[in-house]
C-alpha positions as a printed Julia matrix, in Angstrom:
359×3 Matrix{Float64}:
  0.0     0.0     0.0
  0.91    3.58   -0.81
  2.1     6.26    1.86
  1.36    9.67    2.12
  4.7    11.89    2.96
  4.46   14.65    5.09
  7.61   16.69    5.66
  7.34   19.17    8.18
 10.22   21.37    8.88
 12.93   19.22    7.33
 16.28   20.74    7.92
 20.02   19.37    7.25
 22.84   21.03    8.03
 26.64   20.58    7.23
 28.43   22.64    9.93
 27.45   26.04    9.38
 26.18   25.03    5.63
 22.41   24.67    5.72
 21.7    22.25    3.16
 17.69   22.07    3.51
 15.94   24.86    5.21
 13.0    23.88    7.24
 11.26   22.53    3.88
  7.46   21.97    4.29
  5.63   19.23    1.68
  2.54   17.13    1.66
  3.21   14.09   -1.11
 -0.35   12.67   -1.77
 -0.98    8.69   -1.85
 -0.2     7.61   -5.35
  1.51   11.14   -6.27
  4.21   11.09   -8.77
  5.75   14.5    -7.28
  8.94   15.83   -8.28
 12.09   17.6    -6.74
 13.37   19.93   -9.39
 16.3    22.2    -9.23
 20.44   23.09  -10.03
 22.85   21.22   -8.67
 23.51   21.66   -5.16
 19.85   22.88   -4.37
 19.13   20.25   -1.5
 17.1    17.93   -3.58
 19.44   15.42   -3.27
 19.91   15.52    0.4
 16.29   15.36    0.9
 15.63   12.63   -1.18
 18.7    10.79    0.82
 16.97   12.11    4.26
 13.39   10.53    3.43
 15.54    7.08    2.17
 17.15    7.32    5.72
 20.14    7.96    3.96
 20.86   10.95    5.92
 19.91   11.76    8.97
 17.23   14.74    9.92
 19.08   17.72   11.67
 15.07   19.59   12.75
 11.94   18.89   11.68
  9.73   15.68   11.46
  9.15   13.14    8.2
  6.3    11.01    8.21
  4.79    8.5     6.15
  1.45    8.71    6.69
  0.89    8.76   10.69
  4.1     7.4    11.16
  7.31    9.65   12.06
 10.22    8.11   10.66
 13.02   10.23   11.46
 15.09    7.94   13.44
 13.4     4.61   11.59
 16.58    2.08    9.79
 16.71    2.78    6.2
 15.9    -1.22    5.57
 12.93   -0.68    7.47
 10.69    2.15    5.76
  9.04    0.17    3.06
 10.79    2.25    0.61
 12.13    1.29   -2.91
 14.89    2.95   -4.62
 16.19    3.44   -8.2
 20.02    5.4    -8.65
 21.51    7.37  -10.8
 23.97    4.93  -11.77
 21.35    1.89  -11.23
 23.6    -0.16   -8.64
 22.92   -3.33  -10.07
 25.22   -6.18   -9.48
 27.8    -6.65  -11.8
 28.35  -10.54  -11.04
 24.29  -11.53  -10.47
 22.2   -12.17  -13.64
 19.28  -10.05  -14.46
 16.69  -11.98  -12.3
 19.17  -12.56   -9.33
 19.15   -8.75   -9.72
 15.69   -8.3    -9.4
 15.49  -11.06   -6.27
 18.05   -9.55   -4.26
 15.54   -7.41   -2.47
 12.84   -9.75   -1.84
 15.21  -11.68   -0.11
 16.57   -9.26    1.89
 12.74   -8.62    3.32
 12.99  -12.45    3.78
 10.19  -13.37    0.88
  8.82  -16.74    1.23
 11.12  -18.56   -1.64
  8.2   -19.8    -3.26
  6.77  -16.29   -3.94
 10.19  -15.03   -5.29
 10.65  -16.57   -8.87
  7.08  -15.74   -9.54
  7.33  -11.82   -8.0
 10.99  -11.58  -10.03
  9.26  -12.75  -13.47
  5.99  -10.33  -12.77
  8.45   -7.67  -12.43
 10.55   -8.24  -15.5
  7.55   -8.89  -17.36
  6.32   -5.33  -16.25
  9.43   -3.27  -17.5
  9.39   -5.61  -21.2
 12.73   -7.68  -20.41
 11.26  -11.06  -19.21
 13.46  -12.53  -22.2
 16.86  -10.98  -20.56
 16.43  -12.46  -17.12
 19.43  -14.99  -17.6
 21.74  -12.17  -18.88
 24.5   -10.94  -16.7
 24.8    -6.41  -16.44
 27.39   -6.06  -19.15
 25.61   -7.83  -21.77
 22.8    -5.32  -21.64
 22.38   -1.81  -22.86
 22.29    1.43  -20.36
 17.99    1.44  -21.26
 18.13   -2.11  -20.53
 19.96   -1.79  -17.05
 17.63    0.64  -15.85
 14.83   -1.18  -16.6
 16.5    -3.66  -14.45
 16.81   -1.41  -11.72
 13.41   -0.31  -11.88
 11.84   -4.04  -11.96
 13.69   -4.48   -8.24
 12.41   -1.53   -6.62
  8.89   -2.63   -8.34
  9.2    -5.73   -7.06
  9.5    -5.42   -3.35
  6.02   -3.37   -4.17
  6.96   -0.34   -1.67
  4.91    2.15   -0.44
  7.06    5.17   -1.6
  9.42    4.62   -4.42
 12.1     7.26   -4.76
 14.3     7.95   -7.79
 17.45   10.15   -7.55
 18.49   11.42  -11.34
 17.77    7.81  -12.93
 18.03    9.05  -15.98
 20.92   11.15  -16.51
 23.62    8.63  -17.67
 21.41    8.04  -20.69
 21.57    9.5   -24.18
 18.65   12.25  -25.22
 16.04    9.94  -27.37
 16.13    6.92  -24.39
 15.78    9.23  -21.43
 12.51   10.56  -23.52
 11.46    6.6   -24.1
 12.36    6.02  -20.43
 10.88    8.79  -18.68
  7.39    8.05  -20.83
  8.22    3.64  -19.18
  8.47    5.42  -15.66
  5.41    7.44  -15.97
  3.24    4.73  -17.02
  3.84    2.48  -14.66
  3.75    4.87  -11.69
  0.12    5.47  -13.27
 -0.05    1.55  -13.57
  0.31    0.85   -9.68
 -0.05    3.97   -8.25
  3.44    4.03   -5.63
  4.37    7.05   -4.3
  6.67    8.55   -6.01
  9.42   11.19   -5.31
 11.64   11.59   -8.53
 14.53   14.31   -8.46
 16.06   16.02  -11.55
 17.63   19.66  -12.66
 16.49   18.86  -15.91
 13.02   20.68  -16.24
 11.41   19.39  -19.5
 11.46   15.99  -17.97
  9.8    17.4   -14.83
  7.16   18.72  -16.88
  6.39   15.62  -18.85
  6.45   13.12  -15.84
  5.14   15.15  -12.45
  1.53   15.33  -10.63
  3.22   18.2    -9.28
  6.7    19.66   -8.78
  8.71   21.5    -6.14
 10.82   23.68   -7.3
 13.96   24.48   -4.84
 16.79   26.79   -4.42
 19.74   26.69   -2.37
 17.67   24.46    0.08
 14.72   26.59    0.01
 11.5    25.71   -1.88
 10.61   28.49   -4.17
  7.06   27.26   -5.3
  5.26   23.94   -5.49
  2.29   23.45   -8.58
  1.3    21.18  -11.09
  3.77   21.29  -14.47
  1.04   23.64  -16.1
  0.58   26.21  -12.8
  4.64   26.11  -12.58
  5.06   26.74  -16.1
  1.97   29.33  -16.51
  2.4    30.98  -13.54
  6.0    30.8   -11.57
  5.59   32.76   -8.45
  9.32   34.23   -8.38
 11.84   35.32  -11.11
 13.93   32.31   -9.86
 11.12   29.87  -11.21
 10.07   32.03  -14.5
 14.07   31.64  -15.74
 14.86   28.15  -14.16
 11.78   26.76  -16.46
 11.62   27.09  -19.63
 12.93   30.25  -21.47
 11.85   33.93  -20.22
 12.35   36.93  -21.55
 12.74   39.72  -18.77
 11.76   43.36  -19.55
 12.79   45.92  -16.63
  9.02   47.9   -15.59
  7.87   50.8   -13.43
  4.54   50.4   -11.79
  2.54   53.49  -10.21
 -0.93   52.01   -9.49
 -2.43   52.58   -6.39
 -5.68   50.36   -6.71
 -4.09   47.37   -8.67
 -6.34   45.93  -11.09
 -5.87   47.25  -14.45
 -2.46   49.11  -14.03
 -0.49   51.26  -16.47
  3.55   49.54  -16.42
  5.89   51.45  -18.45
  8.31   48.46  -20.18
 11.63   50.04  -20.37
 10.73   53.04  -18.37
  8.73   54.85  -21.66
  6.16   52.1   -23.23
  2.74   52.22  -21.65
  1.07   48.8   -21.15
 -2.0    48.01  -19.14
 -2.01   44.86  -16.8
 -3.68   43.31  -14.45
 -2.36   43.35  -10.84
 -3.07   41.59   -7.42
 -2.73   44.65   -5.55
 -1.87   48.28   -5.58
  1.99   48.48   -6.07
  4.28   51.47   -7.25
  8.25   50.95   -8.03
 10.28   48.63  -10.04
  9.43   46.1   -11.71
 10.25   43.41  -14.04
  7.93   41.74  -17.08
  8.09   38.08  -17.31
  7.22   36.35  -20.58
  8.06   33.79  -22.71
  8.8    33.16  -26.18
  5.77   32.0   -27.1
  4.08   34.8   -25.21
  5.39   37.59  -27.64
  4.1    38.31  -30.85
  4.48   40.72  -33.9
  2.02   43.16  -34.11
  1.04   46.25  -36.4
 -0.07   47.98  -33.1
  1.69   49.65  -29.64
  4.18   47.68  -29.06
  8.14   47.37  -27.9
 10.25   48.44  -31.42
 13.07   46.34  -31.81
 15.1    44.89  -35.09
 14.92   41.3   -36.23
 19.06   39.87  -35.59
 18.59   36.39  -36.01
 16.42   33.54  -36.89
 16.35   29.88  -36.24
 13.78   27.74  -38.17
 12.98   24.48  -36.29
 10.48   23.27  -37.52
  7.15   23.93  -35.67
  7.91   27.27  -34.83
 10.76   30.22  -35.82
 12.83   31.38  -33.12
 13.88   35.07  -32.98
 16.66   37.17  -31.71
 14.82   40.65  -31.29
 17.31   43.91  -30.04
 14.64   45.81  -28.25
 15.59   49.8   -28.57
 16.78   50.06  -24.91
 19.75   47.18  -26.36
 17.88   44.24  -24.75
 17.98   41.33  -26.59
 15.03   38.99  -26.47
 13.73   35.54  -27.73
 10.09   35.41  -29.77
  8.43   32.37  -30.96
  6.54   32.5   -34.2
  4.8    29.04  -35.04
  4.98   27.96  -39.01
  0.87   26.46  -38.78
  0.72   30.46  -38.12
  2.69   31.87  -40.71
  4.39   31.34  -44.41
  7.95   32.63  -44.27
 10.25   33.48  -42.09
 11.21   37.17  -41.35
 14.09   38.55  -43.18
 17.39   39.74  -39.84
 17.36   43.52  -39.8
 13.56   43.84  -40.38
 12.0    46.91  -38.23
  9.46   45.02  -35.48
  7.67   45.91  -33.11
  6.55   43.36  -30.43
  3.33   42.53  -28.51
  1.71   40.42  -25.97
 -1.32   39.37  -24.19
 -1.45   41.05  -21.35
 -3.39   38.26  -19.32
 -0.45   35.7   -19.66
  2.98   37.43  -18.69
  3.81   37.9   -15.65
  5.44   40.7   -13.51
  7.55   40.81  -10.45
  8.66   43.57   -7.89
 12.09   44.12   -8.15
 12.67   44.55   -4.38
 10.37   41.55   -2.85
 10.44   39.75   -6.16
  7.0    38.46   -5.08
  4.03   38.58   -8.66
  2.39   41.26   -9.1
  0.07   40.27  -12.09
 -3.18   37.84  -11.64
């Protein structure tokens, strides 16, 4: 049966190095939730403090009702897939896959049967006689992934399992992972810096930052609507435009986007100083209206969409996204532009707090 995780106050420390900083999460029953950040932004260490892995410096981790701070890492009904797999070199595939259910002392007449299951889940029943090095990296992971199924644990947690694999497998892998999570609904905590394979595998994602979470959403909310500048440029591309803000009744408020081009958005609240516009690519458009002038540098067709290089007129350069279904040729570098956006869909920070201004 699945667990519920409930972190409250998690904190690790490495002498006066705070490593995770009093982190507060609720992981649902059945969640696939991700830990998404750079390297050295305490995913790691929290991953490696829920495994029992490391030990818990303040605060309190529980699965469901249970606090399992100072619980044995053998004990905690957890399953675990590495970023290097840590299979063993000189065990076959299914001896592999066995190891663990002997370790929690499996009747041996349920073991063959749970091992074959298991294989038979990730699609390499047929390889279960093979030894590690006559398999391919995809292959090997899979292996990893049928032990940590097979123990059938109540959280499974995944540290970077797919970083040691090249760009079209970790896309096939990542799409394996996700359907089987779906499949038999485990827990599971997955952590990664890369962020388009948090997007395409998460129920929902924390984001963190030197061991600080900066916002917690579903891939669309984090994506849509990143509550910092942090998360806006850490996901995804984003263009940022410095604004001043004068509104004293929010709503509907006149920004000026590089100090001298009036644009009306929406805001949370009254707010009057610096600012900054958030918005992506895809965001911006050409337009025959008001607008930010600017000069075409440099295009990239790819395919779908046109990617341009824009040099606004305050020297800024910025990226615009122009989809082909939309248009019929590309722009010619050094045309005059000016550029546009809805309104409703970027987003804008104050430069001070950097907490979001716009709805």
């Amino acid at each position: 049966m699945s667990h519920a995780v409930i972190i409250k106050d998690a904190t690790k420390k490495y002498g006066d190095f705070t490593a995770v900083n009093k982190i507060n999460l609720e992981i649902k029953k059945g969640e696939f939730f991700t830990l998404l950040g750079p390297s050295g932004c305490g995913k790691t260490t929290l991953l490696r403090m829920i495994a029992g892995f490391n030990s818990v410096d303040g605060g309190e981790i529980y699965f469901d009702d249970t606090m399992i701070n100072n619980m044995e890492a053998h004990k905690r009904d957890i399953g675990m897939v590495f970023q290097n797999y840590a299979i063993f070199p000189h065990l076959t595939v299914s001896e592999n896959v066995a190891y663990g259910l002997k370790a929690k002392k499996t009747p041996k007449p349920q073991i063959a049967p749970k091992v074959q299951e298991a294989l038979d889940l990730v699609q390499i029943g047929t390889l279960k006689d093979r030894k590690p090095n006559e398999l391919s990296g995809g292959q090997q992971q899979r292996v990893a992934l049928a032990r940590a199924f097979a123990i059938e644990p109540g959280v499974l947690l995944m540290d970077e399992p797919l970083s040691n694999l090249d760009a079209k497998l970790r896309v096939q892998m990542r799409s394996v992972i996700k359907k089987l999570q779906r499949r038999l609904g485990i827990t599971t905590i997955y952590v990664t810096h890369d962020q388009e394979e948090a997007l395409a595998i998460s129920d929902r994602i924390a984001v963190m930052k030197n061991g600080d979470i900066m916002q917690v959403g579903t891939p669309e909310e984090i994506y849509r609507k990143p509550q910092n500048p942090f998360v806006a440029s850490f996901i995804g591309v984003s263009n940022f435009i410095p604004a001043t803000v004068n509104s004293t009744q929010g709503k509907d408020a006149t920004v000026l986007l590089e100090n001298t081009i009036p644009v009306q958005i929406p805001l949370r609240k009254a707010y009057t100083g610096k600012a900054t516009l958030s918005a992506r690519p895809e965001q911006l458009s050409f337009t025959t209206g008001e607008g930010m002038p600017g000069i075409i540098e440099f295009s990239v067709f790819l395919g779908d969409f046109i990617e341009y290089e824009i040099k606004l007129e305050n020297g800024q350069t910025i990226q615009l996204n122009e989809y082909t279904k939309d248009v019929n040729e590309v722009r010619p570098d050094g045309q005059a532009v000016t550029v546009g956006f809805d309104a409703s869909k970027v987003n804008l920070y104050a430069d001070e707090t950097e907490e979001v201004l716009s709805c």
